Amino acid sequence: MFNLGGSELLIVLVIVLILFGGKKIPELLRGVGKGVGELQKGLEEGKRQLSDSINTESDLEKDKRRDELSKPVQDATISR
């Protein structure tokens, strides 16, 4: 994704350590982890709602088709 090599990653980690200090990093990572977890929950909820919506529309179409097929057939002959 970012194509970071070993040396670039080490530089980023040193900069983060300098900026936030050793005691603040676990707290930051916990916050990031919680944020990622909430994002995943939201995505799953969205997928579930979309799936439910698609299934509901599909069920409505099936009901319409069944109603059309169950209507009585009108006599197609012409009376003279």
GROMACS .gro file of N, CA and C in nm:
model
  240
    1MET      N    1   0.083  -0.119   0.000
    1MET     CA    2   0.000   0.000   0.000
    1MET      C    3   0.087   0.125   0.000
    2PHE      N    4   0.179   0.135   0.095
    2PHE     CA    5   0.267   0.251   0.102
    2PHE      C    6   0.407   0.220   0.052
    3ASN      N    7   0.437   0.093   0.028
    3ASN     CA    8   0.569   0.049  -0.019
    3ASN      C    9   0.683   0.100   0.070
    4LEU      N   10   0.668   0.083   0.200
    4LEU     CA   11   0.774   0.123   0.293
    4LEU      C   12   0.870   0.007   0.313
    5GLY      N   13   0.997   0.037   0.298
    5GLY     CA   14   1.100  -0.063   0.324
    5GLY      C   15   1.136  -0.063   0.472
    6GLY      N   16   1.230  -0.145   0.508
    6GLY     CA   17   1.271  -0.156   0.648
    6GLY      C   18   1.329  -0.027   0.703
    7SER      N   19   1.414   0.038   0.626
    7SER     CA   20   1.477   0.162   0.676
    7SER      C   21   1.376   0.275   0.688
    8GLU      N   22   1.282   0.285   0.592
    8GLU     CA   23   1.180   0.390   0.601
    8GLU      C   24   1.090   0.368   0.722
    9LEU      N   25   1.054   0.243   0.745
    9LEU     CA   26   0.969   0.211   0.859
    9LEU      C   27   1.039   0.244   0.990
   10LEU      N   28   1.167   0.216   0.999
   10LEU     CA   29   1.245   0.248   1.118
   10LEU      C   30   1.249   0.399   1.141
   11ILE      N   31   1.267   0.476   1.036
   11ILE     CA   32   1.268   0.623   1.048
   11ILE      C   33   1.133   0.674   1.097
   12VAL      N   34   1.025   0.620   1.042
   12VAL     CA   35   0.891   0.661   1.085
   12VAL      C   36   0.871   0.628   1.233
   13LEU      N   37   0.912   0.510   1.276
   13LEU     CA   38   0.897   0.471   1.416
   13LEU      C   39   0.978   0.562   1.509
   14VAL      N   40   1.098   0.599   1.469
   14VAL     CA   41   1.180   0.690   1.550
   14VAL      C   42   1.113   0.827   1.561
   15ILE      N   43   1.059   0.876   1.451
   15ILE     CA   44   0.990   1.006   1.453
   15ILE      C   45   0.869   1.000   1.544
   16VAL      N   46   0.790   0.893   1.536
   16VAL     CA   47   0.673   0.878   1.624
   16VAL      C   48   0.717   0.872   1.769
   17LEU      N   49   0.823   0.801   1.798
   17LEU     CA   50   0.875   0.792   1.935
   17LEU      C   51   0.919   0.929   1.986
   18ILE      N   52   0.985   1.006   1.902
   18ILE     CA   53   1.030   1.140   1.943
   18ILE      C   54   0.910   1.232   1.965
   19LEU      N   55   0.811   1.227   1.876
   19LEU     CA   56   0.697   1.318   1.886
   19LEU      C   57   0.607   1.286   2.005
   20PHE      N   58   0.579   1.159   2.028
   20PHE     CA   59   0.480   1.124   2.130
   20PHE      C   60   0.538   1.067   2.258
   21GLY      N   61   0.658   1.022   2.257
   21GLY     CA   62   0.717   0.964   2.377
   21GLY      C   63   0.674   0.820   2.395
   22GLY      N   64   0.750   0.748   2.474
   22GLY     CA   65   0.726   0.605   2.494
   22GLY      C   66   0.598   0.573   2.568
   23LYS      N   67   0.555   0.662   2.660
   23LYS     CA   68   0.435   0.633   2.740
   23LYS      C   69   0.307   0.659   2.661
   24LYS      N   70   0.312   0.746   2.565
   24LYS     CA   71   0.191   0.785   2.491
   24LYS      C   72   0.159   0.689   2.375
   25ILE      N   73   0.260   0.617   2.325
   25ILE     CA   74   0.241   0.531   2.208
   25ILE      C   75   0.138   0.419   2.233
   26PRO      N   76   0.143   0.345   2.345
   26PRO     CA   77   0.041   0.241   2.366
   26PRO      C   78  -0.101   0.298   2.368
   27GLU      N   79  -0.116   0.415   2.427
   27GLU     CA   80  -0.247   0.479   2.431
   27GLU      C   81  -0.294   0.515   2.290
   28LEU      N   82  -0.204   0.567   2.210
   28LEU     CA   83  -0.238   0.601   2.071
   28LEU      C   84  -0.276   0.476   1.992
   29LEU      N   85  -0.201   0.370   2.009
   29LEU     CA   86  -0.229   0.247   1.936
   29LEU      C   87  -0.362   0.185   1.980
   30ARG      N   88  -0.395   0.196   2.109
   30ARG     CA   89  -0.525   0.148   2.156
   30ARG      C   90  -0.637   0.225   2.088
   31GLY      N   91  -0.620   0.356   2.080
   31GLY     CA   92  -0.721   0.439   2.014
   31GLY      C   93  -0.736   0.405   1.867
   32VAL      N   94  -0.624   0.382   1.800
   32VAL     CA   95  -0.629   0.343   1.659
   32VAL      C   96  -0.698   0.207   1.645
   33GLY      N   97  -0.667   0.114   1.734
   33GLY     CA   98  -0.729  -0.018   1.730
   33GLY      C   99  -0.880  -0.010   1.750
   34LYS      N  100  -0.923   0.072   1.845
   34LYS     CA  101  -1.067   0.088   1.868
   34LYS      C  102  -1.134   0.151   1.747
   35GLY      N  103  -1.066   0.248   1.687
   35GLY     CA  104  -1.122   0.312   1.567
   35GLY      C  105  -1.137   0.215   1.452
   36VAL      N  106  -1.037   0.131   1.432
   36VAL     CA  107  -1.043   0.031   1.326
   36VAL      C  108  -1.155  -0.069   1.355
   37GLY      N  109  -1.170  -0.108   1.481
   37GLY     CA  110  -1.277  -0.201   1.519
   37GLY      C  111  -1.414  -0.142   1.492
   38GLU      N  112  -1.433  -0.015   1.527
   38GLU     CA  113  -1.561   0.052   1.501
   38GLU      C  114  -1.588   0.062   1.352
   39LEU      N  115  -1.484   0.090   1.275
   39LEU     CA  116  -1.499   0.098   1.129
   39LEU      C  117  -1.543  -0.036   1.072
   40GLN      N  118  -1.482  -0.144   1.120
   40GLN     CA  119  -1.519  -0.277   1.072
   40GLN      C  120  -1.663  -0.310   1.109
   41LYS      N  121  -1.705  -0.275   1.232
   41LYS     CA  122  -1.843  -0.299   1.273
   41LYS      C  123  -1.940  -0.222   1.183
   42GLY      N  124  -1.906  -0.097   1.154
   42GLY     CA  125  -1.991  -0.017   1.067
   42GLY      C  126  -2.002  -0.074   0.927
   43LEU      N  127  -1.890  -0.122   0.874
   43LEU     CA  128  -1.892  -0.182   0.741
   43LEU      C  129  -1.977  -0.308   0.739
   44GLU      N  130  -1.965  -0.391   0.841
   44GLU     CA  131  -2.045  -0.514   0.849
   44GLU      C  132  -2.194  -0.481   0.860
   45GLU      N  133  -2.227  -0.380   0.939
   45GLU     CA  134  -2.366  -0.338   0.953
   45GLU      C  135  -2.420  -0.288   0.819
   46GLY      N  136  -2.340  -0.210   0.748
   46GLY     CA  137  -2.381  -0.161   0.616
   46GLY      C  138  -2.403  -0.275   0.518
   47LYS      N  139  -2.313  -0.373   0.518
   47LYS     CA  140  -2.328  -0.489   0.431
   47LYS      C  141  -2.456  -0.565   0.464
   48ARG      N  142  -2.483  -0.581   0.595
   48ARG     CA  143  -2.602  -0.655   0.636
   48ARG      C  144  -2.728  -0.582   0.593
   49GLN      N  145  -2.732  -0.450   0.611
   49GLN     CA  146  -2.849  -0.373   0.571
   49GLN      C  147  -2.870  -0.379   0.420
   50LEU      N  148  -2.762  -0.370   0.345
   50LEU     CA  149  -2.772  -0.378   0.199
   50LEU      C  150  -2.824  -0.515   0.157
   51SER      N  151  -2.772  -0.618   0.219
   51SER     CA  152  -2.815  -0.754   0.187
   51SER      C  153  -2.963  -0.773   0.221
   52ASP      N  154  -3.005  -0.722   0.337
   52ASP     CA  155  -3.146  -0.731   0.376
   52ASP      C  156  -3.234  -0.657   0.277
   53SER      N  157  -3.190  -0.541   0.233
   53SER     CA  158  -3.266  -0.461   0.137
   53SER      C  159  -3.280  -0.535   0.005
   54ILE      N  160  -3.172  -0.594  -0.042
   54ILE     CA  161  -3.176  -0.668  -0.168
   54ILE      C  162  -3.269  -0.788  -0.155
   55ASN      N  163  -3.261  -0.858  -0.042
   55ASN     CA  164  -3.347  -0.975  -0.021
   55ASN      C  165  -3.493  -0.933  -0.015
   56THR      N  166  -3.523  -0.819   0.048
   56THR     CA  167  -3.660  -0.772   0.058
   56THR      C  168  -3.715  -0.739  -0.080
   57GLU      N  169  -3.636  -0.669  -0.162
   57GLU     CA  170  -3.680  -0.636  -0.298
   57GLU      C  171  -3.702  -0.763  -0.378
   58SER      N  172  -3.615  -0.860  -0.363
   58SER     CA  173  -3.628  -0.986  -0.434
   58SER      C  174  -3.756  -1.057  -0.391
   59ASP      N  175  -3.786  -1.056  -0.262
   59ASP     CA  176  -3.908  -1.119  -0.212
   59ASP      C  177  -4.031  -1.049  -0.266
   60LEU      N  178  -4.029  -0.915  -0.276
   60LEU     CA  179  -4.142  -0.841  -0.330
   60LEU      C  180  -4.166  -0.876  -0.476
   61GLU      N  181  -4.058  -0.889  -0.552
   61GLU     CA  182  -4.071  -0.927  -0.693
   61GLU      C  183  -4.129  -1.068  -0.706
   62LYS      N  184  -4.086  -1.159  -0.620
   62LYS     CA  185  -4.140  -1.295  -0.623
   62LYS      C  186  -4.289  -1.295  -0.589
   63ASP      N  187  -4.328  -1.214  -0.489
   63ASP     CA  188  -4.469  -1.205  -0.452
   63ASP      C  189  -4.552  -1.151  -0.568
   64LYS      N  190  -4.501  -1.049  -0.638
   64LYS     CA  191  -4.573  -0.992  -0.753
   64LYS      C  192  -4.592  -1.098  -0.861
   65ARG      N  193  -4.485  -1.170  -0.892
   65ARG     CA  194  -4.492  -1.273  -0.995
   65ARG      C  195  -4.591  -1.382  -0.956
   66ARG      N  196  -4.590  -1.422  -0.829
   66ARG     CA  197  -4.681  -1.525  -0.782
   66ARG      C  198  -4.825  -1.478  -0.792
   67ASP      N  199  -4.848  -1.350  -0.756
   67ASP     CA  200  -4.984  -1.295  -0.766
   67ASP      C  201  -5.031  -1.292  -0.911
   68GLU      N  202  -4.942  -1.254  -1.003
   68GLU     CA  203  -4.978  -1.250  -1.144
   68GLU      C  204  -5.012  -1.390  -1.194
   69LEU      N  205  -4.933  -1.488  -1.153
   69LEU     CA  206  -4.955  -1.624  -1.200
   69LEU      C  207  -5.078  -1.688  -1.137
   70SER      N  208  -5.119  -1.641  -1.022
   70SER     CA  209  -5.233  -1.703  -0.955
   70SER      C  210  -5.366  -1.637  -0.992
   71LYS      N  211  -5.364  -1.530  -1.072
   71LYS     CA  212  -5.489  -1.468  -1.116
   71LYS      C  213  -5.562  -1.565  -1.208
   72PRO      N  214  -5.695  -1.563  -1.200
   72PRO     CA  215  -5.770  -1.653  -1.289
   72PRO      C  216  -5.753  -1.610  -1.435
   73VAL      N  217  -5.749  -1.707  -1.521
   73VAL     CA  218  -5.733  -1.681  -1.664
   73VAL      C  219  -5.870  -1.646  -1.721
   74GLN      N  220  -5.875  -1.535  -1.797
   74GLN     CA  221  -6.002  -1.495  -1.858
   74GLN      C  222  -6.024  -1.578  -1.984
   75ASP      N  223  -6.149  -1.597  -2.013
   75ASP     CA  224  -6.184  -1.673  -2.133
   75ASP      C  225  -6.143  -1.593  -2.255
   76ALA      N  226  -6.065  -1.654  -2.341
   76ALA     CA  227  -6.012  -1.584  -2.457
   76ALA      C  228  -6.097  -1.605  -2.582
   77THR      N  229  -6.204  -1.678  -2.571
   77THR     CA  230  -6.288  -1.703  -2.689
   77THR      C  231  -6.383  -1.587  -2.710
   78ILE      N  232  -6.419  -1.567  -2.834
   78ILE     CA  233  -6.513  -1.460  -2.870
   78ILE      C  234  -6.650  -1.525  -2.888
   79SER      N  235  -6.746  -1.475  -2.816
   79SER     CA  236  -6.880  -1.532  -2.830
   79SER      C  237  -6.952  -1.459  -2.943
   80ARG      N  238  -7.028  -1.533  -3.024
   80ARG     CA  239  -7.099  -1.474  -3.138
   80ARG      C  240  -7.245  -1.480  -3.118
   0.00000   0.00000   0.00000
